[in-house]
GROMACS .gro file of C-alpha atoms in nm:
model
  362
    1UNK     CA    1   0.037   0.024  -0.013
    2UNK     CA    2   0.136   0.325  -0.125
    3UNK     CA    3   0.158   0.574   0.152
    4UNK     CA    4   0.266   0.971   0.170
    5UNK     CA    5   0.418   1.144   0.452
    6UNK     CA    6   0.363   1.488   0.426
    7UNK     CA    7   0.496   1.816   0.644
    8UNK     CA    8   0.300   2.165   0.706
    9UNK     CA    9   0.667   2.306   0.559
   10UNK     CA   10   0.564   2.140   0.232
   11UNK     CA   11   0.745   1.819   0.223
   12UNK     CA   12   0.655   1.511   0.086
   13UNK     CA   13   0.802   1.165   0.150
   14UNK     CA   14   0.714   0.838  -0.002
   15UNK     CA   15   0.696   0.521   0.179
   16UNK     CA   16   0.509   0.203   0.230
   17UNK     CA   17   0.214   0.152   0.481
   18UNK     CA   18   0.202  -0.092   0.736
   19UNK     CA   19   0.015  -0.138   1.056
   20UNK     CA   20  -0.327   0.043   1.075
   21UNK     CA   21  -0.408   0.150   0.713
   22UNK     CA   22  -0.584   0.462   0.847
   23UNK     CA   23  -0.452   0.848   0.805
   24UNK     CA   24  -0.329   1.050   1.063
   25UNK     CA   25  -0.218   1.339   1.171
   26UNK     CA   26  -0.006   1.498   1.462
   27UNK     CA   27   0.345   1.638   1.560
   28UNK     CA   28   0.642   1.496   1.391
   29UNK     CA   29   0.931   1.419   1.610
   30UNK     CA   30   1.231   1.133   1.624
   31UNK     CA   31   1.372   0.961   1.881
   32UNK     CA   32   1.747   0.857   1.868
   33UNK     CA   33   1.721   0.523   2.037
   34UNK     CA   34   1.844   0.180   1.869
   35UNK     CA   35   1.595  -0.053   2.044
   36UNK     CA   36   1.353   0.002   2.256
   37UNK     CA   37   1.021   0.087   2.004
   38UNK     CA   38   0.800  -0.106   2.193
   39UNK     CA   39   0.824   0.105   2.561
   40UNK     CA   40   0.843   0.427   2.282
   41UNK     CA   41   0.523   0.378   2.123
   42UNK     CA   42   0.330   0.282   2.429
   43UNK     CA   43   0.517   0.560   2.607
   44UNK     CA   44   0.205   0.853   2.664
   45UNK     CA   45   0.389   1.117   2.643
   46UNK     CA   46   0.391   1.031   2.272
   47UNK     CA   47   0.003   1.133   2.313
   48UNK     CA   48  -0.060   1.296   1.939
   49UNK     CA   49   0.289   1.257   1.798
   50UNK     CA   50   0.395   1.099   1.458
   51UNK     CA   51   0.700   0.887   1.617
   52UNK     CA   52   1.019   0.872   1.354
   53UNK     CA   53   1.294   0.629   1.426
   54UNK     CA   54   1.618   0.699   1.366
   55UNK     CA   55   1.731   0.387   1.362
   56UNK     CA   56   1.719   0.209   1.073
   57UNK     CA   57   1.563  -0.108   1.138
   58UNK     CA   58   1.261  -0.176   1.366
   59UNK     CA   59   1.055  -0.437   1.510
   60UNK     CA   60   1.344  -0.708   1.456
   61UNK     CA   61   1.256  -0.852   1.800
   62UNK     CA   62   0.865  -0.835   1.794
   63UNK     CA   63   0.637  -0.730   2.056
   64UNK     CA   64   0.612  -0.879   2.441
   65UNK     CA   65   0.381  -0.866   2.701
   66UNK     CA   66   0.670  -0.731   2.975
   67UNK     CA   67   0.731  -0.435   2.776
   68UNK     CA   68   0.408  -0.232   2.775
   69UNK     CA   69   0.455   0.110   2.920
   70UNK     CA   70   0.071   0.142   2.901
   71UNK     CA   71  -0.181  -0.077   2.719
   72UNK     CA   72  -0.342   0.182   2.503
   73UNK     CA   73  -0.118   0.407   2.368
   74UNK     CA   74  -0.180   0.684   2.207
   75UNK     CA   75   0.095   0.796   1.985
   76UNK     CA   76  -0.098   0.881   1.614
   77UNK     CA   77   0.203   0.718   1.419
   78UNK     CA   78   0.541   0.514   1.322
   79UNK     CA   79   0.748   0.648   1.081
   80UNK     CA   80   1.046   0.406   0.942
   81UNK     CA   81   1.315   0.313   0.755
   82UNK     CA   82   1.235  -0.024   0.735
   83UNK     CA   83   1.002  -0.286   0.958
   84UNK     CA   84   1.134  -0.605   1.059
   85UNK     CA   85   0.824  -0.853   0.877
   86UNK     CA   86   0.904  -1.175   1.084
   87UNK     CA   87   1.104  -1.098   1.440
   88UNK     CA   88   1.278  -1.374   1.632
   89UNK     CA   89   1.307  -1.347   2.014
   90UNK     CA   90   1.220  -1.595   2.253
   91UNK     CA   91   1.004  -1.331   2.368
   92UNK     CA   92   0.788  -1.246   2.113
   93UNK     CA   93   0.388  -1.271   2.079
   94UNK     CA   94   0.318  -1.110   1.771
   95UNK     CA   95   0.509  -0.888   1.474
   96UNK     CA   96   0.496  -0.444   1.532
   97UNK     CA   97   0.316  -0.484   1.213
   98UNK     CA   98   0.034  -0.686   1.359
   99UNK     CA   99   0.030  -0.452   1.692
  100UNK     CA  100  -0.041  -0.160   1.487
  101UNK     CA  101  -0.318  -0.268   1.338
  102UNK     CA  102  -0.480  -0.383   1.680
  103UNK     CA  103  -0.396  -0.054   1.839
  104UNK     CA  104  -0.530   0.129   1.540
  105UNK     CA  105  -0.175   0.275   1.434
  106UNK     CA  106  -0.068   0.370   1.097
  107UNK     CA  107   0.283   0.324   1.034
  108UNK     CA  108   0.488   0.402   0.729
  109UNK     CA  109   0.788   0.255   0.613
  110UNK     CA  110   1.046   0.277   0.326
  111UNK     CA  111   1.074   0.676   0.455
  112UNK     CA  112   1.405   0.852   0.441
  113UNK     CA  113   1.426   0.902   0.799
  114UNK     CA  114   1.773   1.071   0.793
  115UNK     CA  115   1.663   1.305   0.601
  116UNK     CA  116   1.361   1.384   0.791
  117UNK     CA  117   1.527   1.390   1.123
  118UNK     CA  118   1.775   1.638   0.950
  119UNK     CA  119   1.444   1.904   0.854
  120UNK     CA  120   1.280   1.850   1.210
  121UNK     CA  121   1.644   1.923   1.335
  122UNK     CA  122   1.675   2.247   1.103
  123UNK     CA  123   1.310   2.359   1.149
  124UNK     CA  124   1.186   2.206   1.476
  125UNK     CA  125   0.874   1.997   1.527
  126UNK     CA  126   0.619   2.053   1.304
  127UNK     CA  127   0.272   1.901   1.200
  128UNK     CA  128   0.244   1.643   0.975
  129UNK     CA  129  -0.026   1.378   0.820
  130UNK     CA  130   0.016   1.012   0.652
  131UNK     CA  131  -0.228   1.013   0.361
  132UNK     CA  132  -0.261   0.738   0.069
  133UNK     CA  133  -0.087   0.837  -0.235
  134UNK     CA  134  -0.404   0.893  -0.466
  135UNK     CA  135  -0.520   1.122  -0.227
  136UNK     CA  136  -0.584   1.504  -0.367
  137UNK     CA  137  -0.218   1.632  -0.212
  138UNK     CA  138  -0.371   2.015  -0.190
  139UNK     CA  139  -0.679   1.899   0.028
  140UNK     CA  140  -0.414   1.720   0.208
  141UNK     CA  141  -0.195   2.005   0.277
  142UNK     CA  142  -0.479   2.216   0.370
  143UNK     CA  143  -0.659   1.992   0.588
  144UNK     CA  144  -0.303   1.989   0.751
  145UNK     CA  145  -0.251   2.416   0.769
  146UNK     CA  146  -0.605   2.378   0.928
  147UNK     CA  147  -0.535   2.120   1.177
  148UNK     CA  148  -0.515   2.253   1.581
  149UNK     CA  149  -0.335   2.045   1.788
  150UNK     CA  150  -0.493   1.912   2.143
  151UNK     CA  151  -0.422   2.142   2.408
  152UNK     CA  152  -0.485   1.943   2.760
  153UNK     CA  153  -0.361   1.627   2.696
  154UNK     CA  154  -0.287   1.484   2.989
  155UNK     CA  155  -0.664   1.460   3.059
  156UNK     CA  156  -0.648   1.230   2.782
  157UNK     CA  157  -0.423   0.982   2.887
  158UNK     CA  158  -0.432   0.985   3.309
  159UNK     CA  159  -0.590   0.759   3.456
  160UNK     CA  160  -0.991   0.860   3.543
  161UNK     CA  161  -1.015   0.634   3.874
  162UNK     CA  162  -0.770   0.538   4.160
  163UNK     CA  163  -0.625   0.211   4.180
  164UNK     CA  164  -0.338   0.041   4.421
  165UNK     CA  165  -0.048  -0.184   4.359
  166UNK     CA  166  -0.001  -0.328   4.691
  167UNK     CA  167   0.325  -0.339   4.898
  168UNK     CA  168   0.412  -0.351   5.253
  169UNK     CA  169   0.665  -0.039   5.268
  170UNK     CA  170   0.615   0.341   5.206
  171UNK     CA  171   0.294   0.473   5.141
  172UNK     CA  172   0.346   0.635   4.823
  173UNK     CA  173   0.093   0.837   4.618
  174UNK     CA  174   0.158   0.861   4.227
  175UNK     CA  175  -0.017   1.122   4.046
  176UNK     CA  176  -0.068   1.054   3.671
  177UNK     CA  177   0.000   1.270   3.428
  178UNK     CA  178   0.046   0.986   3.160
  179UNK     CA  179   0.272   0.761   3.391
  180UNK     CA  180   0.482   0.455   3.222
  181UNK     CA  181   0.447   0.148   3.378
  182UNK     CA  182   0.836   0.141   3.443
  183UNK     CA  183   0.795   0.409   3.720
  184UNK     CA  184   0.510   0.217   3.974
  185UNK     CA  185   0.776  -0.131   3.844
  186UNK     CA  186   1.032   0.085   4.008
  187UNK     CA  187   0.818   0.173   4.326
  188UNK     CA  188   0.714  -0.189   4.351
  189UNK     CA  189   1.077  -0.294   4.353
  190UNK     CA  190   1.142  -0.109   4.658
  191UNK     CA  191   0.807  -0.263   4.838
  192UNK     CA  192   0.633   0.058   4.793
  193UNK     CA  193   0.233   0.048   4.884
  194UNK     CA  194   0.117   0.260   4.571
  195UNK     CA  195  -0.187   0.485   4.522
  196UNK     CA  196  -0.218   0.618   4.178
  197UNK     CA  197  -0.449   0.889   4.111
  198UNK     CA  198  -0.589   1.112   3.843
  199UNK     CA  199  -0.346   1.426   3.754
  200UNK     CA  200  -0.653   1.680   3.895
  201UNK     CA  201  -0.687   1.534   4.251
  202UNK     CA  202  -0.663   1.787   4.513
  203UNK     CA  203  -0.421   1.851   4.787
  204UNK     CA  204  -0.679   1.763   5.060
  205UNK     CA  205  -0.778   1.433   4.866
  206UNK     CA  206  -0.373   1.351   4.840
  207UNK     CA  207  -0.320   1.441   5.208
  208UNK     CA  208  -0.597   1.233   5.316
  209UNK     CA  209  -0.426   0.958   5.229
  210UNK     CA  210  -0.142   1.000   5.501
  211UNK     CA  211   0.113   0.890   5.250
  212UNK     CA  212   0.471   0.908   5.326
  213UNK     CA  213   0.579   1.115   4.969
  214UNK     CA  214   0.408   1.183   4.649
  215UNK     CA  215   0.557   1.109   4.304
  216UNK     CA  216   0.480   1.308   3.992
  217UNK     CA  217   0.520   1.119   3.675
  218UNK     CA  218   0.589   1.192   3.337
  219UNK     CA  219   0.314   1.280   3.077
  220UNK     CA  220   0.224   1.481   2.718
  221UNK     CA  221   0.234   1.799   2.611
  222UNK     CA  222   0.233   2.171   2.748
  223UNK     CA  223   0.294   2.166   3.133
  224UNK     CA  224   0.108   2.504   3.120
  225UNK     CA  225  -0.167   2.378   3.027
  226UNK     CA  226  -0.287   2.230   3.349
  227UNK     CA  227  -0.271   2.529   3.559
  228UNK     CA  228  -0.464   2.347   3.911
  229UNK     CA  229  -0.192   2.123   3.955
  230UNK     CA  230   0.037   2.378   4.073
  231UNK     CA  231  -0.169   2.477   4.305
  232UNK     CA  232  -0.182   2.111   4.440
  233UNK     CA  233   0.184   2.080   4.451
  234UNK     CA  234   0.247   2.425   4.658
  235UNK     CA  235   0.078   2.253   4.940
  236UNK     CA  236   0.165   1.879   4.941
  237UNK     CA  237   0.517   2.064   4.897
  238UNK     CA  238   0.515   2.234   5.237
  239UNK     CA  239   0.392   1.893   5.382
  240UNK     CA  240   0.537   1.570   5.234
  241UNK     CA  241   0.822   1.475   5.060
  242UNK     CA  242   0.766   1.502   4.628
  243UNK     CA  243   0.997   1.336   4.337
  244UNK     CA  244   0.903   1.504   4.004
  245UNK     CA  245   0.971   1.298   3.663
  246UNK     CA  246   0.971   1.435   3.299
  247UNK     CA  247   0.654   1.636   3.348
  248UNK     CA  248   0.632   1.596   3.705
  249UNK     CA  249   0.963   1.797   3.700
  250UNK     CA  250   0.861   2.093   3.511
  251UNK     CA  251   0.547   2.131   3.691
  252UNK     CA  252   0.761   2.138   4.039
  253UNK     CA  253   0.964   2.453   3.856
  254UNK     CA  254   0.599   2.633   3.745
  255UNK     CA  255   0.453   2.591   4.129
  256UNK     CA  256   0.778   2.726   4.215
  257UNK     CA  257   0.743   3.070   4.032
  258UNK     CA  258   0.985   2.939   3.701
  259UNK     CA  259   0.881   2.923   3.343
  260UNK     CA  260   0.897   2.680   3.103
  261UNK     CA  261   0.940   2.716   2.671
  262UNK     CA  262   0.932   2.483   2.390
  263UNK     CA  263   1.196   2.349   2.266
  264UNK     CA  264   1.314   2.321   1.880
  265UNK     CA  265   1.320   1.913   1.844
  266UNK     CA  266   1.294   1.851   2.197
  267UNK     CA  267   1.484   1.561   2.386
  268UNK     CA  268   1.367   1.206   2.301
  269UNK     CA  269   1.595   0.898   2.283
  270UNK     CA  270   1.799   0.675   2.537
  271UNK     CA  271   2.172   0.863   2.514
  272UNK     CA  272   2.128   1.144   2.671
  273UNK     CA  273   2.432   1.303   2.881
  274UNK     CA  274   2.323   1.438   3.217
  275UNK     CA  275   2.601   1.618   3.482
  276UNK     CA  276   2.471   1.611   3.829
  277UNK     CA  277   2.644   1.950   3.955
  278UNK     CA  278   2.727   1.913   4.298
  279UNK     CA  279   2.928   1.571   4.211
  280UNK     CA  280   3.038   1.601   3.865
  281UNK     CA  281   2.895   1.245   3.837
  282UNK     CA  282   2.749   1.211   3.422
  283UNK     CA  283   2.486   0.976   3.391
  284UNK     CA  284   2.373   0.823   3.041
  285UNK     CA  285   1.957   0.879   3.062
  286UNK     CA  286   1.635   0.801   2.871
  287UNK     CA  287   1.447   1.057   2.758
  288UNK     CA  288   1.106   1.228   2.605
  289UNK     CA  289   1.020   1.585   2.675
  290UNK     CA  290   0.981   1.875   2.428
  291UNK     CA  291   0.988   2.130   2.690
  292UNK     CA  292   1.212   2.283   2.914
  293UNK     CA  293   1.256   2.479   3.227
  294UNK     CA  294   1.405   2.862   3.152
  295UNK     CA  295   1.716   2.852   3.354
  296UNK     CA  296   1.707   3.201   3.368
  297UNK     CA  297   1.362   3.204   3.525
  298UNK     CA  298   1.432   2.968   3.812
  299UNK     CA  299   1.391   3.170   4.155
  300UNK     CA  300   1.746   3.079   4.321
  301UNK     CA  301   1.589   3.167   4.667
  302UNK     CA  302   1.355   2.831   4.608
  303UNK     CA  303   1.501   2.619   4.394
  304UNK     CA  304   1.849   2.467   4.321
  305UNK     CA  305   1.952   2.353   3.979
  306UNK     CA  306   2.126   2.013   4.005
  307UNK     CA  307   2.158   1.855   3.677
  308UNK     CA  308   2.240   2.003   3.349
  309UNK     CA  309   2.207   1.814   3.007
  310UNK     CA  310   2.550   1.785   2.846
  311UNK     CA  311   2.443   1.863   2.504
  312UNK     CA  312   2.285   2.187   2.512
  313UNK     CA  313   2.289   2.295   2.899
  314UNK     CA  314   1.893   2.265   2.999
  315UNK     CA  315   1.795   2.233   3.306
  316UNK     CA  316   1.783   1.860   3.424
  317UNK     CA  317   1.686   1.849   3.773
  318UNK     CA  318   1.612   2.114   4.041
  319UNK     CA  319   1.541   2.064   4.423
  320UNK     CA  320   1.353   2.271   4.668
  321UNK     CA  321   1.591   2.475   4.907
  322UNK     CA  322   1.363   2.483   5.195
  323UNK     CA  323   1.156   2.134   5.106
  324UNK     CA  324   1.147   1.798   5.051
  325UNK     CA  325   1.103   1.867   4.654
  326UNK     CA  326   1.353   1.743   4.407
  327UNK     CA  327   1.324   1.633   4.039
  328UNK     CA  328   1.437   1.510   3.741
  329UNK     CA  329   1.374   1.600   3.368
  330UNK     CA  330   1.496   1.214   3.219
  331UNK     CA  331   1.352   0.877   3.298
  332UNK     CA  332   1.562   0.713   3.602
  333UNK     CA  333   1.304   0.406   3.504
  334UNK     CA  334   1.468   0.406   3.171
  335UNK     CA  335   1.280   0.137   2.979
  336UNK     CA  336   1.390   0.206   2.748
  337UNK     CA  337   1.752   0.283   2.808
  338UNK     CA  338   2.067   0.277   3.076
  339UNK     CA  339   1.960   0.221   3.450
  340UNK     CA  340   2.238   0.488   3.512
  341UNK     CA  341   2.002   0.693   3.720
  342UNK     CA  342   1.806   0.447   3.865
  343UNK     CA  343   1.943   0.553   4.209
  344UNK     CA  344   1.670   0.854   4.204
  345UNK     CA  345   1.446   0.606   4.353
  346UNK     CA  346   1.669   0.505   4.624
  347UNK     CA  347   1.683   0.911   4.686
  348UNK     CA  348   1.328   0.937   4.721
  349UNK     CA  349   1.309   0.623   4.969
  350UNK     CA  350   1.560   0.813   5.191
  351UNK     CA  351   1.422   1.109   5.171
  352UNK     CA  352   1.084   1.009   5.302
  353UNK     CA  353   1.296   0.853   5.545
  354UNK     CA  354   1.455   1.122   5.663
  355UNK     CA  355   1.168   1.340   5.660
  356UNK     CA  356   0.945   1.100   5.881
  357UNK     CA  357   1.263   1.100   6.144
  358UNK     CA  358   1.217   1.480   6.145
  359UNK     CA  359   0.906   1.520   6.203
  360UNK     CA  360   0.901   1.221   6.463
  361UNK     CA  361   1.148   1.403   6.645
  362UNK     CA  362   0.988   1.747   6.566
   0.00000   0.00000   0.00000
């Protein structure tokens, strides 16, 4: 099935369709990861986006039950140079093509992904559309130009109802902005009793559960689209230890007076070097974000920048000077990617212990 990928700058890429046969429109972004395509496609931070894989061959290990980051992914489309029609791996349960058909996600293969990525790097992320080769191009471009990207994407991917992942250790509330299952896995490894709550849960509800700490998860879109969350953070950070990841990191910064900005093409991949300023330690990290915290907007009386990205110097972590709050722009849970930064979950455990001890003696 001959298909086309068109971009709002007028670029046209010819390819072959696979996965679902429907058309798709979304923001075109790229990931530099060499593997981990299942975790990436099912990462809800890709909500509304058409995902380019820069690695030339995708799908050779198939799809398995262990590597879902969400059950119902909202990635708009998958764009590859080549996909494996016949996967080969002992865990594989189906091919990438079969998976995308089930999840109603269209794919396009045979695209010059190197050229496409260079366009995105030069001009920034832009809207794109996958159509049939026989479709009216002028009409398709008119539709693409009229497309309005969604605003509050978090509401589309957050859980609608609370649920519990039981454990016998620390009582942790996880506020779901589009969480990856790997975050829950890391908390479960540490025997935490986890209660997952919708993104619009109030501070009063969180405090009523008497948690030892609160996790603010990753999620899609512009962090300024959910301003009510900032009020919740401002209340709980004075009462409880808080750890924010990705979107959670940006929301902590906004709640403490900083600003965020849309990046030219974002950080998406598993090879981003991050430096811890205090120690000089460098971790290679998994990242997926299109917004970042403006370093110049940070109130140094409230927040301390703890980590920076070595390629472009953007803010990768902060901590509060007076409250038990810290954050990471990257994914210490990895999945996929290196596990260099998994120690941040241990840091969260230690912070909760220290906070409990301090309040016991107060």
